[in-house]
mmCIF file with all atom_site columns, C-alpha atoms in Angstrom:
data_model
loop_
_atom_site.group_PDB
_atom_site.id
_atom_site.type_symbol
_atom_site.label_atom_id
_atom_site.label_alt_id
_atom_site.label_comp_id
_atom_site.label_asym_id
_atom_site.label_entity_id
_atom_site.label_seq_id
_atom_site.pdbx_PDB_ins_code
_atom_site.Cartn_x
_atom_site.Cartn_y
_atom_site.Cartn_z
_atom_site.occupancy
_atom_site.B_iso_or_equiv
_atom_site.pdbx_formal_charge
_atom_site.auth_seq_id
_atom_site.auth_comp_id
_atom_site.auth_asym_id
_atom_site.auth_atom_id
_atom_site.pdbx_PDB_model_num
ATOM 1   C CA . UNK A 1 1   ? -2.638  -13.576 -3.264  1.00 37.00 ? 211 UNK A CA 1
ATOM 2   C CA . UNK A 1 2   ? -4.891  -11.900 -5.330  1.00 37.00 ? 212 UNK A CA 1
ATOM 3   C CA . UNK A 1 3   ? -6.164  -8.891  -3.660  1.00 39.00 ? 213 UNK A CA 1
ATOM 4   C CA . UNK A 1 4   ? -4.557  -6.972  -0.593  1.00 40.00 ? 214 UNK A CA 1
ATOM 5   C CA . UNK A 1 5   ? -5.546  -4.833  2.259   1.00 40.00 ? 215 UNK A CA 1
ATOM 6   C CA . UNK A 1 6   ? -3.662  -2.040  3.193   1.00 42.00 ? 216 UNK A CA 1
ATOM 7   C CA . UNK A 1 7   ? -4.053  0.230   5.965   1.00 41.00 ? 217 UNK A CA 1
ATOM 8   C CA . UNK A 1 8   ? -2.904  4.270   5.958   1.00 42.00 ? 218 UNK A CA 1
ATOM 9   C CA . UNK A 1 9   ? -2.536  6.713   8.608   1.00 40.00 ? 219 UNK A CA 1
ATOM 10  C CA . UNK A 1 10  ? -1.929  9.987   7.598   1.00 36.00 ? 220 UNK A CA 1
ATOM 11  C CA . UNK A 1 11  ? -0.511  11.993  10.177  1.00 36.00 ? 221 UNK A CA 1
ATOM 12  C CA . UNK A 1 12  ? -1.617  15.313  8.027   1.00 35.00 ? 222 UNK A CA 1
ATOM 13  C CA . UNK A 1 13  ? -4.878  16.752  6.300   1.00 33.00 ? 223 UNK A CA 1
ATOM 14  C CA . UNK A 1 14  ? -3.401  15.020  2.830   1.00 38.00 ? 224 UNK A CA 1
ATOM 15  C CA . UNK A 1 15  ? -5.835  13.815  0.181   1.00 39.00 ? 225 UNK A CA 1
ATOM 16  C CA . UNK A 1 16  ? -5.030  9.534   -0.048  1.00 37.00 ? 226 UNK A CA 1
ATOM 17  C CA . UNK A 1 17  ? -3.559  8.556   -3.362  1.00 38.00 ? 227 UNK A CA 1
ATOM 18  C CA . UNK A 1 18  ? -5.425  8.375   -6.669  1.00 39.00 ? 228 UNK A CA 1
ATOM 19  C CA . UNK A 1 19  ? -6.588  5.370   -8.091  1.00 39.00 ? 229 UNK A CA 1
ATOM 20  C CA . UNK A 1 20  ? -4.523  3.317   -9.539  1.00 42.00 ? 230 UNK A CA 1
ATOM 21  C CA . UNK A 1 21  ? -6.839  1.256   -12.503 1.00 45.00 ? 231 UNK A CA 1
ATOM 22  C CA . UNK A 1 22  ? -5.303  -1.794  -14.046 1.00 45.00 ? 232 UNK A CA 1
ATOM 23  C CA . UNK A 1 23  ? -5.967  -2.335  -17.519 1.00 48.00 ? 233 UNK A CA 1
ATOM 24  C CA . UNK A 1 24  ? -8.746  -4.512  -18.403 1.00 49.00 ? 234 UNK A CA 1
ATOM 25  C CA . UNK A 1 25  ? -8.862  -7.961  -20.622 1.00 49.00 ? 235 UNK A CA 1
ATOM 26  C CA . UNK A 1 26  ? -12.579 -8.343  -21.223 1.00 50.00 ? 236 UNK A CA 1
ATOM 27  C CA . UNK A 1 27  ? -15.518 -8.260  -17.798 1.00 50.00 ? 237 UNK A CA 1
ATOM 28  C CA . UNK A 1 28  ? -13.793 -8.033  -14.727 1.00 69.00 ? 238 UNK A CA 1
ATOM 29  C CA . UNK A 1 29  ? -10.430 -9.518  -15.479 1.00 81.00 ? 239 UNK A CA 1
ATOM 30  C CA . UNK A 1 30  ? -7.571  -7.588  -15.181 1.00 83.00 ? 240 UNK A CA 1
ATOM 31  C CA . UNK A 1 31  ? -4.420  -7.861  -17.271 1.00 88.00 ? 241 UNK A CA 1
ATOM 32  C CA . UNK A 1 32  ? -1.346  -9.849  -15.935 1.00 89.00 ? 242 UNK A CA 1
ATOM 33  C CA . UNK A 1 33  ? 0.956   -7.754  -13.813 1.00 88.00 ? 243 UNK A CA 1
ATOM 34  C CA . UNK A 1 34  ? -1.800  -4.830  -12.846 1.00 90.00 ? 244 UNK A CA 1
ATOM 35  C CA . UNK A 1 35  ? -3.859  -3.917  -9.715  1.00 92.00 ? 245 UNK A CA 1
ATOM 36  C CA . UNK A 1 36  ? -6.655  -1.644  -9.391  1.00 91.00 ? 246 UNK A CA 1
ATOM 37  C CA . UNK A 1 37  ? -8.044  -0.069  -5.773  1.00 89.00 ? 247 UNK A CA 1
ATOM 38  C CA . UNK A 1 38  ? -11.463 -1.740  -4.988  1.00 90.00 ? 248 UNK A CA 1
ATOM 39  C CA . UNK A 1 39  ? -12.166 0.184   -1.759  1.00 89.00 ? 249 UNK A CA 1
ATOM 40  C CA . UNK A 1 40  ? -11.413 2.915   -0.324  1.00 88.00 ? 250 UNK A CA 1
ATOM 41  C CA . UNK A 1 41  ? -12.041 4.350   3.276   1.00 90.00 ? 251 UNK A CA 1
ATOM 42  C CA . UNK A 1 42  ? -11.052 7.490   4.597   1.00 90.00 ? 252 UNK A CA 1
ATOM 43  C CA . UNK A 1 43  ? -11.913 9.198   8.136   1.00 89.00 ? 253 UNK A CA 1
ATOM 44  C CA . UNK A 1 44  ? -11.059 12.394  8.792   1.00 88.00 ? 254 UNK A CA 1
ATOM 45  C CA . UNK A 1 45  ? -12.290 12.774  12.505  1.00 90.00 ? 255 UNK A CA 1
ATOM 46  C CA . UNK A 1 46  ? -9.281  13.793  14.353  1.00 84.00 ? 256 UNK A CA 1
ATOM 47  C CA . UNK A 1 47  ? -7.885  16.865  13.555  1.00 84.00 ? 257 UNK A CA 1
ATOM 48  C CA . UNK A 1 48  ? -4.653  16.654  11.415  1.00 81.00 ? 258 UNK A CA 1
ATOM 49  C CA . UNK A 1 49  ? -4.627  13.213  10.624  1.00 82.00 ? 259 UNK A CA 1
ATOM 50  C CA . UNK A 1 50  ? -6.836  10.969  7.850   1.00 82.00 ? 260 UNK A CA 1
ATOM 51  C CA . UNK A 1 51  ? -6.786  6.987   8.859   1.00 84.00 ? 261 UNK A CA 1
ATOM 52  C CA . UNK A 1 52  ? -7.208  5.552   4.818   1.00 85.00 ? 262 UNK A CA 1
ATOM 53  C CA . UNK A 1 53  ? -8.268  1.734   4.216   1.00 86.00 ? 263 UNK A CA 1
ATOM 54  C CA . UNK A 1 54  ? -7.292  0.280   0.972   1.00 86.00 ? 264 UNK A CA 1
ATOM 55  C CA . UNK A 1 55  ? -8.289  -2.862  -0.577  1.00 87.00 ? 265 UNK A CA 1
ATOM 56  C CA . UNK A 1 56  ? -6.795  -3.493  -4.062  1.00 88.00 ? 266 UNK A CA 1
ATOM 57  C CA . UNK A 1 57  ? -7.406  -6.380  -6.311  1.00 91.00 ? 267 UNK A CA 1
ATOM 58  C CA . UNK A 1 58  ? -4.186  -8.001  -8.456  1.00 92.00 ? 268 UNK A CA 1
ATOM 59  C CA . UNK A 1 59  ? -3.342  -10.254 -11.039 1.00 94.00 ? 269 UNK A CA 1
ATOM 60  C CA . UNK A 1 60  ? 0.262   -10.955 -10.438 1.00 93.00 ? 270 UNK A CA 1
ATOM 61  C CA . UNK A 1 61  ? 3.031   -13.204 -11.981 1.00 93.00 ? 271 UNK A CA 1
ATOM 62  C CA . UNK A 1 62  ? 4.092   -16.601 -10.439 1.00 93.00 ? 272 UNK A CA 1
ATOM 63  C CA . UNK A 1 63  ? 6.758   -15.221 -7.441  1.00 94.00 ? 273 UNK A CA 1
ATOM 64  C CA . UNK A 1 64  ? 5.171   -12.158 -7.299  1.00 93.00 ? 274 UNK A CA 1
ATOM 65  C CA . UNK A 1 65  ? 2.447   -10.285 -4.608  1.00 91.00 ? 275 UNK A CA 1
ATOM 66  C CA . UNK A 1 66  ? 0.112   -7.807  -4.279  1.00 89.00 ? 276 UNK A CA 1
ATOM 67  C CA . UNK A 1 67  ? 1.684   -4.673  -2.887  1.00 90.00 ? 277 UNK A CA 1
ATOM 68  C CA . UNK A 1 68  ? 2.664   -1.003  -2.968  1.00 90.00 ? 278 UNK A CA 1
ATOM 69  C CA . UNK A 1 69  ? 5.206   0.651   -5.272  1.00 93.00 ? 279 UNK A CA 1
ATOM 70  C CA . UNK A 1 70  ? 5.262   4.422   -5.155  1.00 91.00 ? 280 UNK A CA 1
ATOM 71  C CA . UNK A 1 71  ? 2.205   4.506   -3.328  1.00 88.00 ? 281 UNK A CA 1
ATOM 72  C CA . UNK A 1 72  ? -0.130  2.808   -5.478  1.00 91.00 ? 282 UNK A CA 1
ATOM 73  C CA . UNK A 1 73  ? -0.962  -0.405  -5.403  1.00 92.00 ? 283 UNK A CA 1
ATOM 74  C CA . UNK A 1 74  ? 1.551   -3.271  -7.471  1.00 93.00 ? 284 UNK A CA 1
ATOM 75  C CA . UNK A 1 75  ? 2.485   -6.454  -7.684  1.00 94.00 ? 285 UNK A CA 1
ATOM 76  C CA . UNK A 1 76  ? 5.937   -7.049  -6.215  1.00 94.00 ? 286 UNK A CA 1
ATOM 77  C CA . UNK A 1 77  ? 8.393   -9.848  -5.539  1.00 94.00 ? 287 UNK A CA 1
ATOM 78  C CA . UNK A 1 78  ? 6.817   -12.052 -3.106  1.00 93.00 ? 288 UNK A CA 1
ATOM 79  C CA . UNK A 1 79  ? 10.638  -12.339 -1.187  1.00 95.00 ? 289 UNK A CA 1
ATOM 80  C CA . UNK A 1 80  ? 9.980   -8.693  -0.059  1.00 93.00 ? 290 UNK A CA 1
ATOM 81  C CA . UNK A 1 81  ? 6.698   -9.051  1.637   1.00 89.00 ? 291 UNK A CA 1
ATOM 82  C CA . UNK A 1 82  ? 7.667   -12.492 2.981   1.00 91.00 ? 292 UNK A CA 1
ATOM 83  C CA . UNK A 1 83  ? 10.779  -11.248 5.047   1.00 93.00 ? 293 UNK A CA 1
ATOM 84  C CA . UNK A 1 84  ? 8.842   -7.630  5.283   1.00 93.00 ? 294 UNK A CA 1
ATOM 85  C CA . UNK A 1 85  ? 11.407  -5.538  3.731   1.00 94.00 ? 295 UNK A CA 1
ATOM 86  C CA . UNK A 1 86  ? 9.017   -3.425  2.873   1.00 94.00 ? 296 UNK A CA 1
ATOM 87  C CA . UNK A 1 87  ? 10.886  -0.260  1.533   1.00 95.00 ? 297 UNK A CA 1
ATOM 88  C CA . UNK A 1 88  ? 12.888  -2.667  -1.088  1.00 95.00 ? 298 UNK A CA 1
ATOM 89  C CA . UNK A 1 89  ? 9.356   -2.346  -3.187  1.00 94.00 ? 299 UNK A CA 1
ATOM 90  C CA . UNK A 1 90  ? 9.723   1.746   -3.201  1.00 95.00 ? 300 UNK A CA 1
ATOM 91  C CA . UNK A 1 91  ? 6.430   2.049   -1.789  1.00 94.00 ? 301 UNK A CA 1
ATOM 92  C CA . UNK A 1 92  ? 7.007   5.679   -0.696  1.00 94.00 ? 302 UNK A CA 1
ATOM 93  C CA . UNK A 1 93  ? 6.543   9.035   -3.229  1.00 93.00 ? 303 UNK A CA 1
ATOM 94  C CA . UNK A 1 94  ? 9.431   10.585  -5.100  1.00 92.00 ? 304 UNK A CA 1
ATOM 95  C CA . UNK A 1 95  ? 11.434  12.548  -2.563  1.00 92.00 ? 305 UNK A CA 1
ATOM 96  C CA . UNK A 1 96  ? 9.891   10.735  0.377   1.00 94.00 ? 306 UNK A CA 1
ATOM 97  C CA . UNK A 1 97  ? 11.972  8.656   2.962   1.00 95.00 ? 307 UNK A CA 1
ATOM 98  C CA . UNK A 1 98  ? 11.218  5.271   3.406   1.00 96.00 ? 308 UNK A CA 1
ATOM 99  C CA . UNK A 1 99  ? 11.832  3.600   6.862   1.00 96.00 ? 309 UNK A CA 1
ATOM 100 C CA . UNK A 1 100 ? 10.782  0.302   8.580   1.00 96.00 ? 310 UNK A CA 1
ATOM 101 C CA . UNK A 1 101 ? 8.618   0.172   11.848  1.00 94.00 ? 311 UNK A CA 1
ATOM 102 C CA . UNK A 1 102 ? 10.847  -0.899  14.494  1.00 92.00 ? 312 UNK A CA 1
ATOM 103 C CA . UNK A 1 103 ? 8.761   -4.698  14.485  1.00 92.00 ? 313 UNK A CA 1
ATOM 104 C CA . UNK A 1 104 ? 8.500   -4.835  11.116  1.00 92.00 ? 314 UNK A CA 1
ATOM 105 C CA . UNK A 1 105 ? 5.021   -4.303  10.652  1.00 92.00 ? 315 UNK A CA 1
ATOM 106 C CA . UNK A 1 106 ? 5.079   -1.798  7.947   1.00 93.00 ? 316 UNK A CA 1
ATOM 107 C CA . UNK A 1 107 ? 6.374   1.067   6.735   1.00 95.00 ? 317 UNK A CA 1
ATOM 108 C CA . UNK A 1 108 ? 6.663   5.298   7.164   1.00 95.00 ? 318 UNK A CA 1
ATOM 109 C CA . UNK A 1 109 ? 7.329   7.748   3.604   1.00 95.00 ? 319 UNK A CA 1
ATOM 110 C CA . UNK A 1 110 ? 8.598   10.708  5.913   1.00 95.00 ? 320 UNK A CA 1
ATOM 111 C CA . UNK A 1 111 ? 9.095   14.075  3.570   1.00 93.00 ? 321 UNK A CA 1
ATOM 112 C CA . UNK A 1 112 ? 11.432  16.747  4.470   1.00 87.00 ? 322 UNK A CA 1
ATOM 113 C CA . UNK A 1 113 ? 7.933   19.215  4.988   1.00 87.00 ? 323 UNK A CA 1
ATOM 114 C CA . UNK A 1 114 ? 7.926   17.101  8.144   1.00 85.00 ? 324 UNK A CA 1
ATOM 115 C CA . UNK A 1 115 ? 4.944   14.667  6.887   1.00 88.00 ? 325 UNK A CA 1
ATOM 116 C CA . UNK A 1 116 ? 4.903   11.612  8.204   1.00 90.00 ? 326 UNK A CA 1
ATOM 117 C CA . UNK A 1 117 ? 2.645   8.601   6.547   1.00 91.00 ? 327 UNK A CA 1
ATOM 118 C CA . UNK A 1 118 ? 2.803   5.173   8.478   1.00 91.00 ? 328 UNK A CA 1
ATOM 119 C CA . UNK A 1 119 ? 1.331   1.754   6.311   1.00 90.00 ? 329 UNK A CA 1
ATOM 120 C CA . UNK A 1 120 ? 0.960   -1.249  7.765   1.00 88.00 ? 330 UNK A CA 1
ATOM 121 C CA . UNK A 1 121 ? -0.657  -4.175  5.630   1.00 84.00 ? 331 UNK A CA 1
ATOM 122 C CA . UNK A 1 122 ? -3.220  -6.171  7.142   1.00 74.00 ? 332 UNK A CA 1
ATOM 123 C CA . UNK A 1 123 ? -2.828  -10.257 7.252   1.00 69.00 ? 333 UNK A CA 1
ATOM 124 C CA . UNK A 1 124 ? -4.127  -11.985 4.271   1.00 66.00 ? 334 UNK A CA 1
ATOM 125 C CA . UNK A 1 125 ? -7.674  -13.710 5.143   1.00 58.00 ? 335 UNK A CA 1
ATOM 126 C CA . UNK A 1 126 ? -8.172  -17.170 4.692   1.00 56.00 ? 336 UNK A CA 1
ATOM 127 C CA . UNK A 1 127 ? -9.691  -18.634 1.605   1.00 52.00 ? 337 UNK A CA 1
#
């Protein structure tokens, strides 16, 4: 998979992660093992909470899989997203809690403030 989509709900008024730019080899390619954030969405129309919508473009080794490591965007091993053990890729923030959703759809990075950030990746699209 070369790109991913991720989807963020903020339960706070927090600012979504920087970009994460992968370095470049030459016009448009990036360099094996790096991802860089192609789009981002953020709507801030309910009070105390953002909803963020990430896409993120990667050029991963064989076995691995565009995902999220300490909140930015990284390739992974593809075992983890396959059997969605999601918080075995440490996609939450130093001192952050990571914990499933009860079905397995994604993820919550819970710090002890109280703030609570769900992900839950979106299906890959057909090619």
């Amino acid at each position: 998979m070369d790109a991913a989509a991720w989807t963020k709900r903020q339960e706070s008024s927090s600012r979504a992660p920087p970009a994460c730019k992968g370095s470049r080899s030459g016009l448009g390619q990036l360099t094996v093992g790096t991802c860089e954030i192609v789009m981002l969405n953020r709507d801030s129309s309910v009070p105390r909470r953002t909803i963020a919508r990430q896409t993120a473009r990667c050029a991963c080794r064989r076995g691995q899989i565009a995902g999220t490591t300490r909140a930015r965007p990284a390739c992974v091993d593809a075992r983890i997203v396959r059997s969605r053990q999601w918080c075995e890729m440490a996609p939450c923030l130093e001192g952050e809690i990571c914990s499933l959703l009860f079905n397995r759809s994604g993820w919550t990075c819970t710090r002890g403030s109280g703030r609570i950030k769900t992900v839950t990746p979106l299906p890959k699209e057909p090619s």
